[in-house]
Coordinates of N, CA and C in Angstrom, one line a residue:
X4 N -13.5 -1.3 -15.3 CA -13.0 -0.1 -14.6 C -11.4 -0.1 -14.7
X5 N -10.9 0.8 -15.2 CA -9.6 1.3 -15.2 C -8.5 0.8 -14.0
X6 N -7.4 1.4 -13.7 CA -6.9 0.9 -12.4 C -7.0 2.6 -12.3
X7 N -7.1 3.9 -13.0 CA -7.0 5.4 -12.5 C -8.8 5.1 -11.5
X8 N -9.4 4.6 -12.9 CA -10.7 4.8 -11.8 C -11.0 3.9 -10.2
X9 N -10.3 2.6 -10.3 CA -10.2 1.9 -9.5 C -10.0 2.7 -8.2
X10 N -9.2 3.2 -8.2 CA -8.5 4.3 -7.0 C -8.8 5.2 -6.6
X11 N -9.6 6.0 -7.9 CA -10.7 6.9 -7.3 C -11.8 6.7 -6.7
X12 N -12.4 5.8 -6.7 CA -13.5 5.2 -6.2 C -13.1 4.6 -5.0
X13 N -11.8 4.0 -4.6 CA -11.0 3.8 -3.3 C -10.8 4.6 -2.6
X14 N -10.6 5.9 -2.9 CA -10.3 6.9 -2.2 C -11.4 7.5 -1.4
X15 N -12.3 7.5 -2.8 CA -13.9 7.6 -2.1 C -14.3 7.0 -1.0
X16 N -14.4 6.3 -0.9 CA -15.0 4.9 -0.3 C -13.8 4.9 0.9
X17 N -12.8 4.9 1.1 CA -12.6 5.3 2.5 C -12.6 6.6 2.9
X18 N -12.8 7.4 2.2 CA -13.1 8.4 3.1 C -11.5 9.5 2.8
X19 N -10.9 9.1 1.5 CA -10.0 9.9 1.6 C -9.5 10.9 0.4
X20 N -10.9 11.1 0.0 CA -11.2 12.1 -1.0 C -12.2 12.8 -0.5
X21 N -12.5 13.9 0.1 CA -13.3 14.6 0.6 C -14.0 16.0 -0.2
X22 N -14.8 16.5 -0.5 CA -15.2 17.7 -1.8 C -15.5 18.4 -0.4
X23 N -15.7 19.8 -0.4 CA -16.2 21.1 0.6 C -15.3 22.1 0.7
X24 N -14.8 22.3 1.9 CA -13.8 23.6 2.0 C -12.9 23.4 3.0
X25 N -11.6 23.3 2.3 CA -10.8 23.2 3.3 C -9.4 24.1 3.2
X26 N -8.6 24.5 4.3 CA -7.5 25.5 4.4 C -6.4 24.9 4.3
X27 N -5.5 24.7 3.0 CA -4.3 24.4 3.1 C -3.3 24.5 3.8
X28 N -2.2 24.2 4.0 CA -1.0 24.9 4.9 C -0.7 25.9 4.0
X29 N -0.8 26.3 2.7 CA -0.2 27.3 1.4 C -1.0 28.0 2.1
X30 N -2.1 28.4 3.1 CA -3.5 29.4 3.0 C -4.4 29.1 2.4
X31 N -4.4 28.3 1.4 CA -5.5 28.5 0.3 C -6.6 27.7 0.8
X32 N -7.8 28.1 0.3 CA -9.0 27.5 0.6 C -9.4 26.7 -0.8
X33 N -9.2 25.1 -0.4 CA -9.8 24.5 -1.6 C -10.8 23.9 -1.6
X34 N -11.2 23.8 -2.4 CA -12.7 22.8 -2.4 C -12.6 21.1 -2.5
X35 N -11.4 20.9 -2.5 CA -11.2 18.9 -1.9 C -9.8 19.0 -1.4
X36 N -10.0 18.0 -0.9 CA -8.6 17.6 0.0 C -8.4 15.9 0.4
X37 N -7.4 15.7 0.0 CA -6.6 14.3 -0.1 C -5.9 14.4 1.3
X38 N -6.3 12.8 2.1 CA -5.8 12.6 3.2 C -5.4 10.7 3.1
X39 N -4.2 11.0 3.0 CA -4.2 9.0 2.7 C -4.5 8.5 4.3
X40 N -3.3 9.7 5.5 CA -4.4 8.9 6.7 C -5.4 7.8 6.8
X41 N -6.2 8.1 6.1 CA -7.6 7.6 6.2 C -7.3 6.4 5.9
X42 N -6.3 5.6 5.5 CA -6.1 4.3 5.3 C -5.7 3.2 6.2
X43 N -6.5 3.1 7.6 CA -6.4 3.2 8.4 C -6.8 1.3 9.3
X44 N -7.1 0.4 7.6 CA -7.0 -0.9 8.0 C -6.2 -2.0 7.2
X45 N -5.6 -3.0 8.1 CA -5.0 -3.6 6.8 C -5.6 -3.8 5.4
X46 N -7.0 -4.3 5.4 CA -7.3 -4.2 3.9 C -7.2 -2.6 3.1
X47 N -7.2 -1.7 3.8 CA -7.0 -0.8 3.0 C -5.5 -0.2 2.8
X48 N -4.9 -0.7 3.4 CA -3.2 -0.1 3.5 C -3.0 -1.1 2.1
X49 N -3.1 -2.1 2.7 CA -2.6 -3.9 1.4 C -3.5 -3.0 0.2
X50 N -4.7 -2.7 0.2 CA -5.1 -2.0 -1.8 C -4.1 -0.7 -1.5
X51 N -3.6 -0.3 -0.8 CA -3.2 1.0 -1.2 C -1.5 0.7 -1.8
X52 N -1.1 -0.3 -1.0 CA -0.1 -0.6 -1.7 C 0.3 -1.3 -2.9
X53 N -0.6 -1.9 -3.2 CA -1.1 -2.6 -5.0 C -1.1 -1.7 -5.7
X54 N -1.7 -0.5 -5.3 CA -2.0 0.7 -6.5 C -0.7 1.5 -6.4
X55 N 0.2 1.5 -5.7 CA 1.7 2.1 -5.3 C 2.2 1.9 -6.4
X56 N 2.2 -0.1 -6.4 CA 3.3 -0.9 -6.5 C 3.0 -0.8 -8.1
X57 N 1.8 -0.5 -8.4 CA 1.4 -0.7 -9.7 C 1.8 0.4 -10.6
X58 N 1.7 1.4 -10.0 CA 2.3 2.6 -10.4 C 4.0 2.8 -10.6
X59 N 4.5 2.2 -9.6 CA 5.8 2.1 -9.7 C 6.6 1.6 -10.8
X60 N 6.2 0.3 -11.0 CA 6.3 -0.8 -11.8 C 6.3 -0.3 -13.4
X61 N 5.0 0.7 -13.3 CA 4.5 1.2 -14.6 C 5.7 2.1 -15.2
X62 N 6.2 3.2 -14.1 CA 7.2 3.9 -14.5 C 8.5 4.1 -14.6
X63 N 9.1 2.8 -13.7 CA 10.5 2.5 -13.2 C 11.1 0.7 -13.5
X64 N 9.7 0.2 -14.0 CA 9.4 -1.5 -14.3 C 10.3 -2.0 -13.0
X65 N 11.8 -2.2 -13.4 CA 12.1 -3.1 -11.8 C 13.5 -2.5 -11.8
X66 N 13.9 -1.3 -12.1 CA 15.6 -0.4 -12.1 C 15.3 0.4 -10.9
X67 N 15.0 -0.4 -10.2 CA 15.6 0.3 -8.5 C 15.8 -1.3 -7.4
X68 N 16.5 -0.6 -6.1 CA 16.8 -1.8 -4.9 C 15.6 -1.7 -3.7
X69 N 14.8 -0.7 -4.1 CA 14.1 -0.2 -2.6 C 13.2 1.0 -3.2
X70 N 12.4 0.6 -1.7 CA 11.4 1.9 -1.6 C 11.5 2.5 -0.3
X71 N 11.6 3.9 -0.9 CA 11.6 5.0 0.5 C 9.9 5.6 0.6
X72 N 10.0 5.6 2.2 CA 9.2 6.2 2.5 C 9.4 7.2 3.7
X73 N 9.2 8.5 3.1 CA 9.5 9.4 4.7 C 8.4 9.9 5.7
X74 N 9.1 9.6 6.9 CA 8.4 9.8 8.4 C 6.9 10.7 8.4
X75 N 6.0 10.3 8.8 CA 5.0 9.7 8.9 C 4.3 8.8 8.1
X76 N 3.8 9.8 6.8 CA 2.7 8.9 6.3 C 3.4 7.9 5.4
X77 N 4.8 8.2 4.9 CA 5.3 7.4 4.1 C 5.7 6.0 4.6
X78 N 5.8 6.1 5.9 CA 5.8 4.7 6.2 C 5.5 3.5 6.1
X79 N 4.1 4.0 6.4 CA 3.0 2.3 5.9 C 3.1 2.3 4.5
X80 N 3.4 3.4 3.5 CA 3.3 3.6 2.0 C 4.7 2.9 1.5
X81 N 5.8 2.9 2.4 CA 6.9 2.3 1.7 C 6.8 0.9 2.0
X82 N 6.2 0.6 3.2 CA 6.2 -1.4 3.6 C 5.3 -1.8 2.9
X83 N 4.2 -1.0 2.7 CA 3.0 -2.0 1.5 C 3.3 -1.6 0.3
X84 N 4.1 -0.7 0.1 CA 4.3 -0.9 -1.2 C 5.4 -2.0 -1.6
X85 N 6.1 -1.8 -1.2 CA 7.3 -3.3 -0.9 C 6.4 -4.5 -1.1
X86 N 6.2 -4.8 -0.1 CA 4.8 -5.8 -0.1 C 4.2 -6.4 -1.2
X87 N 3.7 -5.1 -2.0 CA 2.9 -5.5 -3.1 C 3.7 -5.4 -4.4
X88 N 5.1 -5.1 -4.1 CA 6.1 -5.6 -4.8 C 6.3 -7.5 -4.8
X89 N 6.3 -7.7 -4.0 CA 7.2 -9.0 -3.6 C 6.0 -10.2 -3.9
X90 N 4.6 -9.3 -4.4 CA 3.7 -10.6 -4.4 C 3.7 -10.4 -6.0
X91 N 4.4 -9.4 -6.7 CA 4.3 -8.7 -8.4 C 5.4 -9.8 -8.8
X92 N 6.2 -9.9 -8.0 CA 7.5 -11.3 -8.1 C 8.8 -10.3 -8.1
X93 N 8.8 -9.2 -8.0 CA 9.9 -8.1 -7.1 C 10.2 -7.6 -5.8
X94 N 10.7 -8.7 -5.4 CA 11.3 -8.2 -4.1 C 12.0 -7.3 -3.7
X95 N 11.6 -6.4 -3.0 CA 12.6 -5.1 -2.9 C 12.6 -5.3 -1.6
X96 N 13.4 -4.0 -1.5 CA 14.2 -3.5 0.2 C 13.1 -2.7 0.5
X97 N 13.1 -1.9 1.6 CA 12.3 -0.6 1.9 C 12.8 0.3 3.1
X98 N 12.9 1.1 2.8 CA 13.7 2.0 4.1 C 12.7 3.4 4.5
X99 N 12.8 3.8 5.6 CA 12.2 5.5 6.0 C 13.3 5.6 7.1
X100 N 13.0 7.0 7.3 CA 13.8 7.6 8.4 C 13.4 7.8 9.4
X101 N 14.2 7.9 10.3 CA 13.6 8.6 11.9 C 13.3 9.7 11.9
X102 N 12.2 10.0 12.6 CA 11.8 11.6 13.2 C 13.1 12.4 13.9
X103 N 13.4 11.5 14.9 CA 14.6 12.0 15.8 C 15.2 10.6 16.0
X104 N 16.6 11.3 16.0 CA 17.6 10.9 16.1 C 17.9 9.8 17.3
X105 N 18.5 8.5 17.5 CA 18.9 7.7 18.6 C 20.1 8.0 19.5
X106 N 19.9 7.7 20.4 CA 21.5 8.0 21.1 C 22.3 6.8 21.9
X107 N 21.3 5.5 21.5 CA 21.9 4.3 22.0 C 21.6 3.4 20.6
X108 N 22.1 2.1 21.0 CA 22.4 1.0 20.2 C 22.4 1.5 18.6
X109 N 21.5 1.2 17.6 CA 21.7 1.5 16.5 C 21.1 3.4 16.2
X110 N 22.2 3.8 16.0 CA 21.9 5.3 15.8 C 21.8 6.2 14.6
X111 N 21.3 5.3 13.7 CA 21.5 5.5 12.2 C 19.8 6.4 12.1
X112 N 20.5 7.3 11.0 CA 18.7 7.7 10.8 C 17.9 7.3 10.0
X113 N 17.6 6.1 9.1 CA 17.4 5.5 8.8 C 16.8 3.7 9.3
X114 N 15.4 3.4 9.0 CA 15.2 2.2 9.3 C 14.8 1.5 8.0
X115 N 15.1 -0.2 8.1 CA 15.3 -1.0 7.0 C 16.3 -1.2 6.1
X116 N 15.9 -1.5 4.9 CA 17.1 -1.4 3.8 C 18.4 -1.1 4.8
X117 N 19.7 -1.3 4.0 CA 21.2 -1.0 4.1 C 21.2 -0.1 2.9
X118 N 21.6 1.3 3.0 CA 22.4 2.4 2.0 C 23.3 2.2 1.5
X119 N 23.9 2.8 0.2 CA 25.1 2.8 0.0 C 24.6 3.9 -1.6
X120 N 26.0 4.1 -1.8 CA 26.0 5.1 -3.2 C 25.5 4.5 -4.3
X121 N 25.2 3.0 -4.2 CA 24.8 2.4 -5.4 C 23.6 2.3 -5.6
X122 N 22.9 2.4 -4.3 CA 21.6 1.9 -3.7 C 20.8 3.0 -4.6
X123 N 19.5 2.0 -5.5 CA 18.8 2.8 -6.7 C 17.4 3.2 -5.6
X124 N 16.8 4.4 -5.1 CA 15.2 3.9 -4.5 C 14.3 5.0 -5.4
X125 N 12.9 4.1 -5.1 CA 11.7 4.8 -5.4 C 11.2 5.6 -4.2
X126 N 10.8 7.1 -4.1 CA 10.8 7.9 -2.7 C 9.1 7.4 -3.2
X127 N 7.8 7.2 -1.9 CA 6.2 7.2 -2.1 C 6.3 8.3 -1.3
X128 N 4.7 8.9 -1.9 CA 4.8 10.0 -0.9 C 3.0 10.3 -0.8
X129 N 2.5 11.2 -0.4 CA 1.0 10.9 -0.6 C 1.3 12.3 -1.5
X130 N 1.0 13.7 -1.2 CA 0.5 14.6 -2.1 C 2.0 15.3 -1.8
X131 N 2.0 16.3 -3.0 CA 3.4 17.1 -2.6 C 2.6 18.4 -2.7
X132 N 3.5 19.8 -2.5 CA 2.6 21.1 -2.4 C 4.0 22.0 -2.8
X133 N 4.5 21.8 -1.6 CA 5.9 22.9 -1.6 C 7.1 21.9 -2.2
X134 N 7.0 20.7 -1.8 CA 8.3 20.0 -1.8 C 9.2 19.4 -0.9
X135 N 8.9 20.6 0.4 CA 9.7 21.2 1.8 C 10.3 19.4 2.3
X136 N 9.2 18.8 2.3 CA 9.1 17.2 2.9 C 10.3 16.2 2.1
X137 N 9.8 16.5 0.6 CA 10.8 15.4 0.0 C 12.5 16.2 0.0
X138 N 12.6 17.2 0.1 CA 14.1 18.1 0.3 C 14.4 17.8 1.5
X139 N 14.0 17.5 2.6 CA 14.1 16.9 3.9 C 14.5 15.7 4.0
X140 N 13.9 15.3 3.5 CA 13.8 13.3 2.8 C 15.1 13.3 2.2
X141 N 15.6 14.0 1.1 CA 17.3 14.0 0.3 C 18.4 14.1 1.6
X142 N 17.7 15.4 2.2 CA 19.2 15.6 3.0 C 19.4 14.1 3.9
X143 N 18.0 13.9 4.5 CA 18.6 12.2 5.2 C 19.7 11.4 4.3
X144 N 18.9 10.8 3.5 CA 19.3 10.0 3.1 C 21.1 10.4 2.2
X145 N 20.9 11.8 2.2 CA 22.8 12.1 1.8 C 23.9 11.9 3.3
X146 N 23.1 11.5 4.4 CA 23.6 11.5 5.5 C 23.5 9.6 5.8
X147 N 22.8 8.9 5.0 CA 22.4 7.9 5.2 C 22.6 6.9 4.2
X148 N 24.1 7.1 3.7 CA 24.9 6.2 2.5 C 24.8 7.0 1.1
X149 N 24.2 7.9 1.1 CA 23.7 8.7 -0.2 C 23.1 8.3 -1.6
X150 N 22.4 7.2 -1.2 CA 21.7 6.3 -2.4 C 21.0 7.7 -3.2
X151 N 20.5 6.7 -4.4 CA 20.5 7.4 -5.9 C 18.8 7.5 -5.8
X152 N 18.0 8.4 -5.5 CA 16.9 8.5 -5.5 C 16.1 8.7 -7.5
X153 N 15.5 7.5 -7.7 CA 15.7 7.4 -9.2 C 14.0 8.6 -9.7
X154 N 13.5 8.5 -8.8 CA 12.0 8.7 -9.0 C 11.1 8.9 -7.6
X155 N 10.2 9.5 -8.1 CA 8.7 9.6 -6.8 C 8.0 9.3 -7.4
X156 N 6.9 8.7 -6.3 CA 5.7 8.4 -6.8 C 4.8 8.6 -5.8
X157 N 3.5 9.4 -6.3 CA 2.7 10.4 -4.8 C 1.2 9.7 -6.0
X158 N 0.1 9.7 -4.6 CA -1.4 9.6 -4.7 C -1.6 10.2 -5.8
X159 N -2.2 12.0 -5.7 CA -2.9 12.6 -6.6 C -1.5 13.5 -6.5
X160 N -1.6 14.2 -8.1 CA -1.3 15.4 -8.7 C -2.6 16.4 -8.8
X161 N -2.5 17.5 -7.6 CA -3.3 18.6 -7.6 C -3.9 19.4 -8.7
X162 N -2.4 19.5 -9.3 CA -2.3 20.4 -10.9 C -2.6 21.5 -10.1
X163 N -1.7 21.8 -9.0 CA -2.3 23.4 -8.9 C -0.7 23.9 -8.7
X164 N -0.4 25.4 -9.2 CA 0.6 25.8 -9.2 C 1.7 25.9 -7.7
X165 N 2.8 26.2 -8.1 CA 4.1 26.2 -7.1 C 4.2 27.3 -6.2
X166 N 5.1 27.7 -6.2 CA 5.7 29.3 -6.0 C 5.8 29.7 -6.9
X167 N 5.9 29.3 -8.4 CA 5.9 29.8 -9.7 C 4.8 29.4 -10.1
X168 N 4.8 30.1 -11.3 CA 3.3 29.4 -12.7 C 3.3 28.1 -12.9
X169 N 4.0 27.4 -12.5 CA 4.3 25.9 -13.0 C 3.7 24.8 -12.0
X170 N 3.5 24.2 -12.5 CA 2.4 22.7 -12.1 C 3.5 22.7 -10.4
X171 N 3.2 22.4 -9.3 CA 4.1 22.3 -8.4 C 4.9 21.2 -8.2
X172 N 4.2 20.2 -8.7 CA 5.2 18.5 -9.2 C 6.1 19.1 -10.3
X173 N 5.8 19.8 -11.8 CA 6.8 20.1 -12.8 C 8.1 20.8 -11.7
X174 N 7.3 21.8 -10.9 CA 8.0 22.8 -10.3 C 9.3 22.0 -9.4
X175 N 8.9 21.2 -8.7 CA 10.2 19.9 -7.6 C 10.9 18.9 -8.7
X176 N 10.4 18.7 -9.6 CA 11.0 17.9 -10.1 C 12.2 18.2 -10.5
X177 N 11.7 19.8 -11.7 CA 12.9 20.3 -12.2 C 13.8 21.1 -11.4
X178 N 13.5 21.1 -10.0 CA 14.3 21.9 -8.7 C 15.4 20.7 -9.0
X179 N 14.8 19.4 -8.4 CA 15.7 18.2 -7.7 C 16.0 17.4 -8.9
X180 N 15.3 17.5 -9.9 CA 15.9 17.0 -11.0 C 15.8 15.5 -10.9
X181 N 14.5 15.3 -10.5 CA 13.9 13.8 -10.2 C 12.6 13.5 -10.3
X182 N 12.2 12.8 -11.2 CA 10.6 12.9 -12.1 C 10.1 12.2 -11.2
X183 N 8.9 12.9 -11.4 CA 7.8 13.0 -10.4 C 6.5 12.2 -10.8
X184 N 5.9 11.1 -10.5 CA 4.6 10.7 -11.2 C 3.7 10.3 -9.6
X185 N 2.0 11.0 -10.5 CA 0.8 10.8 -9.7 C 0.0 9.6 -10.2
X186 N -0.4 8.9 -9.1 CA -1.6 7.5 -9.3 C -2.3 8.3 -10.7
X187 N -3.5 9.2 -9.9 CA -3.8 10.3 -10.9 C -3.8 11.4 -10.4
X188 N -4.3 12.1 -11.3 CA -4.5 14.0 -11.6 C -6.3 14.4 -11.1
X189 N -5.8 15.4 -10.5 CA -7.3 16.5 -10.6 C -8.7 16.3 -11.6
X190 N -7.6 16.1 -12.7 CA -8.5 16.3 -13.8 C -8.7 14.5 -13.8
X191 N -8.3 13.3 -13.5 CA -8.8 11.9 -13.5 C -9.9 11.8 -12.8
X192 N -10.2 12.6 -11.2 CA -10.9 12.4 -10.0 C -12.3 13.0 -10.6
X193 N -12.5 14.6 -11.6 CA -13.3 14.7 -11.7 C -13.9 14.5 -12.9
X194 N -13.1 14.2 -13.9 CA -13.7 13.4 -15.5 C -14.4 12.2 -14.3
X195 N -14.3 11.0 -14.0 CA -14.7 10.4 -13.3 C -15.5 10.7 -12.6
X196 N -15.7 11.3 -11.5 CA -16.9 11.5 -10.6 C -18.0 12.7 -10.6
X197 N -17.9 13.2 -11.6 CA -18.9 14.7 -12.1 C -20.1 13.9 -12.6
X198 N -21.0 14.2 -11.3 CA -22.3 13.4 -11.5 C -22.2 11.4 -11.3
X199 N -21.3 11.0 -11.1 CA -21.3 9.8 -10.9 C -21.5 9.2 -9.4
X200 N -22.4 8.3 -9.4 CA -23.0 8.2 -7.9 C -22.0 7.0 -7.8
X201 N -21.9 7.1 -6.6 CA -20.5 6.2 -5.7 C -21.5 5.4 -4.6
X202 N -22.0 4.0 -4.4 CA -22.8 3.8 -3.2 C -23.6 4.3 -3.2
X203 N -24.6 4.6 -4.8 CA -25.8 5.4 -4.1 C -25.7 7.0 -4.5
X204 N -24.7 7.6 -3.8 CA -24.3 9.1 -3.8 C -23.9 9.8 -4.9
X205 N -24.1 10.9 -5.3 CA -23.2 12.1 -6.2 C -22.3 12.5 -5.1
X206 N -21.2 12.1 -5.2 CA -20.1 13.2 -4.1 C -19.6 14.9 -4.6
X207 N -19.6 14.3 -6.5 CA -19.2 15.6 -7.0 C -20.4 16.2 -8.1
X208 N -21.2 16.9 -7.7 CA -22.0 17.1 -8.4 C -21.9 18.8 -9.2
X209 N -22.9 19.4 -9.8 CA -22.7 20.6 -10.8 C -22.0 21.9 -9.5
X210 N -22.9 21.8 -8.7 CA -22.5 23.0 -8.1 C -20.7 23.0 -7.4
X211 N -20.3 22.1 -6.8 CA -19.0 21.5 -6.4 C -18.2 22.0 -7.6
X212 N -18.2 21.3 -8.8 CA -17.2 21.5 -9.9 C -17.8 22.8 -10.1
X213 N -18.2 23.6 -10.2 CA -18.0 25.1 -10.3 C -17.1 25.5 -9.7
X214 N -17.5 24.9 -8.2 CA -16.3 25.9 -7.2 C -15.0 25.3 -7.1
X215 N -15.0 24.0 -7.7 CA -13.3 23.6 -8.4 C -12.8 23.9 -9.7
X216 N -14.0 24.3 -10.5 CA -13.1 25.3 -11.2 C -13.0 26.8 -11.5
X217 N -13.7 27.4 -10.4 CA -13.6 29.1 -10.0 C -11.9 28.8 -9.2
X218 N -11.8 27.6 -8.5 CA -10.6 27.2 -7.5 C -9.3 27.6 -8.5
X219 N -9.6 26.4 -9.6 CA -8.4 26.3 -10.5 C -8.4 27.4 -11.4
X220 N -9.0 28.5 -11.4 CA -9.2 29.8 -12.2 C -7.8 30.1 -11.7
X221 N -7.5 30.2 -10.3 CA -6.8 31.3 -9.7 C -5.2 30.3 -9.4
X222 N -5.8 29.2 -8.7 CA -4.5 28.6 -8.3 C -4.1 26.9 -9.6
X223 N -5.2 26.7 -10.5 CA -4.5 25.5 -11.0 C -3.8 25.4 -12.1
X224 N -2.8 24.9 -12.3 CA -1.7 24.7 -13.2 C -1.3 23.2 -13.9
X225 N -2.0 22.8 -15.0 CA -1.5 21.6 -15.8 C -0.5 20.9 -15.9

């Protein structure tokens, strides 16, 4: 097994690949939906940060000081991915930000790592859509020594379009002018699981991939 398939079948198996109907924040009604939430024990945070770290490594080998992660879910995603850095024999830093701001002792918005202009990071993220989150994530951290954010690295790539025609990862990237890579793509989860029983089960069977690709008729983008 692959390490693309490894992960899909992880995702499965906790519960954080889900096929049916669900309402985006865009409005849109899709037929699966990615929730890393769901990663919700140490053994599954520890694999989730292996497959981070794995990813990372793959795209950036070891030309950064740190991993960002921003407020909420990037949290646990920036310390186990660190983590599973430091057992790859790369020790890194790791930093995220505060929700809100302190008004005693250390009042920095930022926790972990130390900043500075030289400072190289990897931003993890789970899924992107609009962007809204990692443009949020910049302005901190230009407030927070202004380190050099070299790359992202998120779960799945939807492949579904922006505000424009364009893939919505192509779309942020070439906004922020900071390449963007997915564990895997739309198209990994269902080459893999179309008709493949997981524990037994078909999760994605003929009639499902119809209605993900009547889905990607309207809204998906390569």
């Amino acid at each position: 097994m692959t390490d693309k398939e490894s992960f899909i079948r992880f995702l499965v198996e906790c519960n954080a690949l889900k096929f049916g109907e669900f309402q985006l924040k865009s409005g849109r009604i899709a037929p699966y939906f990615i929730n890393t939430g769901m990663f919700d024990t140490g053994r599954k945070i520890t694999h989730l940060g292996t497959h981070y770290a794995k990813a990372v490594h793959r795209h950036f080998s070891n030309g950064f000081d740190g991993i960002y992660g921003p407020a909420y879910k990037g949290i646990p995603l920036c310390v186990s991915t660190a983590m599973a850095m430091a057992d790859m024999g790369h020790d890194t830093g790791y930093v995220f930000n505060r929700k809100e701001a302190k008004t005693y002792a250390d009042k920095s918005s930022t926790v972990g790592m130390a900043l500075d202009g030289d400072t190289r990071l990897i931003l993890v993220d789970d899924v992107i859509t609009s962007g809204k989150a990692i443009r949020e994530s910049l302005e901190v951290l230009k407030t927070s020594g202004n380190p050099k954010v070299k790359g992202i690295v998120i779960s799945v790539d939807r492949q579904e379009k922006g505000t424009t025609e364009k893939n919505a990862l192509t779309e942020v990237a070439q906004t922020l002018g900071i390449p963007i890579f997915a564990i895997v793509t739309l198209a990994d989860i269902t080459a893999f699981l179309h008709n493949q029983e997981i524990n037994g089960q078909v999760i994605l069977d003929d009639a499902m991939m119809e209605k993900i690709k009547t889905y990607l008729a309207q809204y998906g983008s390569a």
